C-alpha atoms as one frame of an Amber mdcrd trajectory, in Angstrom:
protein
  59.133  47.802 -17.773  58.668  51.426 -18.648  61.724  53.634 -19.062  60.918
  55.444 -15.823  61.136  52.217 -13.826  64.412  51.241 -15.467  65.890  54.681
 -14.795  64.744  54.436 -11.168  66.832  51.300 -10.657  66.528  47.537 -10.651
  64.107  47.354  -7.733  61.585  49.612  -9.477  61.990  47.741 -12.772  61.570
  44.383 -11.013  58.461  45.627  -9.200  56.921  46.824 -12.462  57.722  43.519
 -14.185  56.156  41.556 -11.316  53.025  43.710 -11.491  52.721  43.060 -15.234
  53.170  39.315 -14.715  50.535  39.227 -11.984  48.109  41.112 -14.237  48.604
  38.741 -17.196  46.095  35.962 -17.607  46.856  32.532 -19.074  45.706  33.549
 -22.550  48.095  36.518 -22.581  51.004  34.350 -21.417  50.237  31.811 -24.158
  50.505  34.456 -26.913  53.477  34.150 -29.228  55.894  37.018 -29.629  56.229
  37.411 -33.383  55.481  34.719 -35.922  58.818  33.242 -36.935  61.364  31.827
 -34.495  64.362  34.155 -34.376  66.471  33.430 -31.256  68.461  36.666 -31.473
  65.243  38.678 -31.357  63.436  36.406 -28.918  60.537  35.945 -31.317  58.458
  32.876 -32.093  58.056  31.809 -28.470  55.289  32.459 -25.973  55.355  35.228
 -23.400  55.465  32.456 -20.775  58.695  31.006 -22.244  60.171  34.493 -22.486
  59.409  35.130 -18.817  61.181  31.893 -17.894  64.212  33.120 -19.806  64.141
  36.441 -17.955  63.963  34.681 -14.589  66.845  32.361 -15.493  68.887  35.352
 -16.621  68.214  37.208 -13.359  69.140  34.157 -11.258  72.365  33.721 -13.235
  73.392  37.301 -12.518  72.362  37.002  -8.868  74.745  34.063  -8.598  77.532
  36.100 -10.188  76.946  38.938  -7.733  76.961  36.511  -4.824  80.302  35.055
  -5.930  81.817  38.508  -6.363  80.638  39.536  -2.873  82.344  36.449  -1.417
  85.567  37.276  -3.234  85.764  40.807  -1.870  84.833  40.002   1.725
């Protein structure tokens, strides 16, 4: 997402990410990010795999938020 979307908040950033995903074709998603596998940098995997990681990360944090909401209510 662009800096403007991030500064506008998570909903704007999520909307921009979803728009970029919808616009990507299969060939774009199959492209590798970088040449060599470097886990700390997220390189050497396809854009598709990276998107899966982003989704898993978001779901993990959504679960944390849900648990915290239950604790305070």
